[in-house]
mmCIF file of C-alpha atoms in Angstrom:
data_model
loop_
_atom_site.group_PDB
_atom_site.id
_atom_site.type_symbol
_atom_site.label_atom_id
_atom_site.label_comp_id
_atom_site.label_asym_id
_atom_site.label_seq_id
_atom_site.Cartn_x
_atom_site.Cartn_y
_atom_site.Cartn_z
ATOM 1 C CA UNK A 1 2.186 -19.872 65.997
ATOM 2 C CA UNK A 2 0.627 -23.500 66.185
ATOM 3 C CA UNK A 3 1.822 -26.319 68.257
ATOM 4 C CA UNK A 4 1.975 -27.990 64.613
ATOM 5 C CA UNK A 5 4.241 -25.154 63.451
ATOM 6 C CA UNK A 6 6.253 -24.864 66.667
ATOM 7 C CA UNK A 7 6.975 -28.888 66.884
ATOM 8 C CA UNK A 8 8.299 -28.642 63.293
ATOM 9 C CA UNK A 9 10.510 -25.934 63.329
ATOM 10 C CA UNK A 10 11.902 -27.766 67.012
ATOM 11 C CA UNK A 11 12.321 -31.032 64.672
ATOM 12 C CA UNK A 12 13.609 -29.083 61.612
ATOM 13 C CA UNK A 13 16.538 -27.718 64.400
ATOM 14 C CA UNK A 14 16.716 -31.245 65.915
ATOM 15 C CA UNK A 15 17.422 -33.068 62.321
ATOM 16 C CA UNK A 16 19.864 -30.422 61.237
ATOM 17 C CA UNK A 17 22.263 -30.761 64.615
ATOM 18 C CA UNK A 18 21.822 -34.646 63.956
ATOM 19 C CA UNK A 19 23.087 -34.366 60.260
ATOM 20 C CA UNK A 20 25.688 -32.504 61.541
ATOM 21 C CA UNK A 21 26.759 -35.478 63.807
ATOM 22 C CA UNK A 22 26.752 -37.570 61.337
ATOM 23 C CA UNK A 23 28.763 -35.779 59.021
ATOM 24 C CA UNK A 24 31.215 -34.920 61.955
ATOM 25 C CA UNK A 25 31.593 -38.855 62.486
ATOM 26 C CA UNK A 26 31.911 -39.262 59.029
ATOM 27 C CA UNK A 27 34.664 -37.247 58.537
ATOM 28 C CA UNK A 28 36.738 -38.568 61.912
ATOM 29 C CA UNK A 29 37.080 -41.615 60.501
ATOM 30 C CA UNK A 30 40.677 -42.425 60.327
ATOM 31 C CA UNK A 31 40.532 -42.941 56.687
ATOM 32 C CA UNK A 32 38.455 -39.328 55.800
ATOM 33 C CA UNK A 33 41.159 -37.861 58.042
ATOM 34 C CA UNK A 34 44.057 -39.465 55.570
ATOM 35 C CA UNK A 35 41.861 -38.552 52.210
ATOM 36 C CA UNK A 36 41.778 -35.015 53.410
ATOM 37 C CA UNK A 37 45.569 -35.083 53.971
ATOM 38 C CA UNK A 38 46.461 -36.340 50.572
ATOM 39 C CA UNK A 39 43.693 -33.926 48.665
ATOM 40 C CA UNK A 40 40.760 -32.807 47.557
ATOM 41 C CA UNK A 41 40.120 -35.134 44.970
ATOM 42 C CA UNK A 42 41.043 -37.914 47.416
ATOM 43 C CA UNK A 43 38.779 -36.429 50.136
ATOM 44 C CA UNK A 44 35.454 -36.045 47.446
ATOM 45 C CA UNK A 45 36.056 -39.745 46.965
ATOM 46 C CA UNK A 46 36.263 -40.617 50.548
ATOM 47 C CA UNK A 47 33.371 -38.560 51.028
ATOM 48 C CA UNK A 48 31.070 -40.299 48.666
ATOM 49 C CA UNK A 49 32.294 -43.628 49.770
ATOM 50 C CA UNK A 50 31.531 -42.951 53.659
ATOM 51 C CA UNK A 51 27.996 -44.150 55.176
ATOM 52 C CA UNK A 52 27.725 -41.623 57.565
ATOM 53 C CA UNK A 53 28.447 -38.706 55.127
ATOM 54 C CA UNK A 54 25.271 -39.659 53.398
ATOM 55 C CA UNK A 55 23.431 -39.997 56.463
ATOM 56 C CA UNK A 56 24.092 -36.936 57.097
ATOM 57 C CA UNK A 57 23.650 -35.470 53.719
ATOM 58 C CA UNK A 58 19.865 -37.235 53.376
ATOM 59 C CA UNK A 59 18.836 -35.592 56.908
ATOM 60 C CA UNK A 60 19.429 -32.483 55.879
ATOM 61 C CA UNK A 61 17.538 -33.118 52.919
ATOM 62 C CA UNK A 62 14.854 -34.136 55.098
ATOM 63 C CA UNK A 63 15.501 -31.292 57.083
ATOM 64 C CA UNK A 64 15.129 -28.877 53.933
ATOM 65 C CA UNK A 65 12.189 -30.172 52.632
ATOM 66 C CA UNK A 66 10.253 -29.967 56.330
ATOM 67 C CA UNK A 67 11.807 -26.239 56.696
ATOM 68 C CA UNK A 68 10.111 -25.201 53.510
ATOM 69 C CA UNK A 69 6.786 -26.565 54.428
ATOM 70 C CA UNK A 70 7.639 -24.313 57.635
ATOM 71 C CA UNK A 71 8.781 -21.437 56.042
ATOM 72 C CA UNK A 72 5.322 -21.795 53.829
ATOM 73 C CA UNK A 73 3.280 -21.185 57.020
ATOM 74 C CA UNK A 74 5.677 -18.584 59.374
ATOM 75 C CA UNK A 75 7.056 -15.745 58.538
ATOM 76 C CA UNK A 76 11.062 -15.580 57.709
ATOM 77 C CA UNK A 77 11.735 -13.427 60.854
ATOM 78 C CA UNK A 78 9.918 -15.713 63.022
ATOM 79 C CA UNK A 79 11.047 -19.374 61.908
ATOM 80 C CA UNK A 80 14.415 -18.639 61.642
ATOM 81 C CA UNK A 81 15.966 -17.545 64.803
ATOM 82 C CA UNK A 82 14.858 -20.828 66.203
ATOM 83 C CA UNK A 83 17.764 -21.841 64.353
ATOM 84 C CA UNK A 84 19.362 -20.862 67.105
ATOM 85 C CA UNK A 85 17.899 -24.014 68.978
ATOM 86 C CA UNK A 86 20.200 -26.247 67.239
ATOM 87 C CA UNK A 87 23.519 -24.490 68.822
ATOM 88 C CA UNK A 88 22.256 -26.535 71.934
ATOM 89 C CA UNK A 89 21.533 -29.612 70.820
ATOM 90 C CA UNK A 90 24.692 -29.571 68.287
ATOM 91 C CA UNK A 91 26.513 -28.460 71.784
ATOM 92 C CA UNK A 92 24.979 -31.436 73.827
ATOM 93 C CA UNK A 93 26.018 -34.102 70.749
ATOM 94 C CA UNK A 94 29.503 -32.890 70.925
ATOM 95 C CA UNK A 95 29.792 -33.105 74.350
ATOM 96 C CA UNK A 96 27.811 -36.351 75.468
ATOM 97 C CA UNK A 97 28.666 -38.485 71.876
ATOM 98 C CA UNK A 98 31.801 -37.094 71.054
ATOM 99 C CA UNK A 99 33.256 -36.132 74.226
ATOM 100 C CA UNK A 100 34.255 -32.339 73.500
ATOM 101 C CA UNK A 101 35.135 -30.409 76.217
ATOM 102 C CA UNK A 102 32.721 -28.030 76.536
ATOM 103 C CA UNK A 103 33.603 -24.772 78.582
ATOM 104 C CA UNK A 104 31.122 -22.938 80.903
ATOM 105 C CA UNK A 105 31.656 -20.067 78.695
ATOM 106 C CA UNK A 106 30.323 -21.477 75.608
ATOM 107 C CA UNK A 107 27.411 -22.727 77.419
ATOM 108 C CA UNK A 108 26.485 -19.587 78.486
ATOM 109 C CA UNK A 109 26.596 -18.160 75.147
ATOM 110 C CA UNK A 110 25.114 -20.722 73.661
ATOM 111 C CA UNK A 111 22.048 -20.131 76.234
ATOM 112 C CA UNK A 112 22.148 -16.893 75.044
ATOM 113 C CA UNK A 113 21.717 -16.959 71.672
ATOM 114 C CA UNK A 114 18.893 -19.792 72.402
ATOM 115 C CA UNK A 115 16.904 -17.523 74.927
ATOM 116 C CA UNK A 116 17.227 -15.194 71.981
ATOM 117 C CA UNK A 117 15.720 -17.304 69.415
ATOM 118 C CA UNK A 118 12.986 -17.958 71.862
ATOM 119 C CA UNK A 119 12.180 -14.307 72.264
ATOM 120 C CA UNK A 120 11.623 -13.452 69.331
ATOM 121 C CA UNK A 121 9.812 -16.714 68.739
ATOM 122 C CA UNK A 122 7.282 -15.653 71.132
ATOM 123 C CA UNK A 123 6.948 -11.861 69.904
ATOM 124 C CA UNK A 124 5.136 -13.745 66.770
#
């Protein structure tokens, strides 16, 4: 696999655990959390009115559109277990930006299924 190849997929991984900040954020909000409460029609509406839910919505289109130009040069059973990259990062957002608490239990799994993606990433 190329250094080209390789720093895609990372940034593919690294866009999709930022749109899913964003989207986290956007549905926090104090008025997404009341939309949700009163319905689902209420909640689509808050949805399309909220900033960071399109944030969110256009990096993962960015994200798709760079993961099939990916998927165009690696095989299927190669590119995607790096997938498994974005556990961390999405891990490291929730506990550094949004203050989860993060257990050392789930950071040892998480390692695990990242060591796991890198594996198999090398066996290409």
């Amino acid at each position: 696999m190329s250094l080209l190849v390789f720093g895609l997929i990372f940034l593919t991984v690294t866009l999709s655990a930022c749109a899913q900040l964003a989207l986290k954020l956007g549905v926090a909000k104090p008025n997404m959390e009341a939309a949700i409460q009163s319905g689902i029609v209420e909640a689509l509406i808050a949805a399309l009115m909220s900033p960071l839910i399109w944030v969110g919505l256009i990096i993962y289109g960015l994200s798709v559109a760079m993961w099939l130009w990916v998927l165009s040069k690696v095989d299927l059973s190669v590119a995607y277990p790096f997938v498994g990259i974005s556990f961390l990062i999405t891990m490291a957002f929730g506990a550094y930006i949004l203050n989860e608490n993060v257990t050392p239990i789930r950071i040892f799994g998480t390692i695990l299924i990242a060591s796991g993606c890198l594996l198999v990433g090398k066996s290409a």
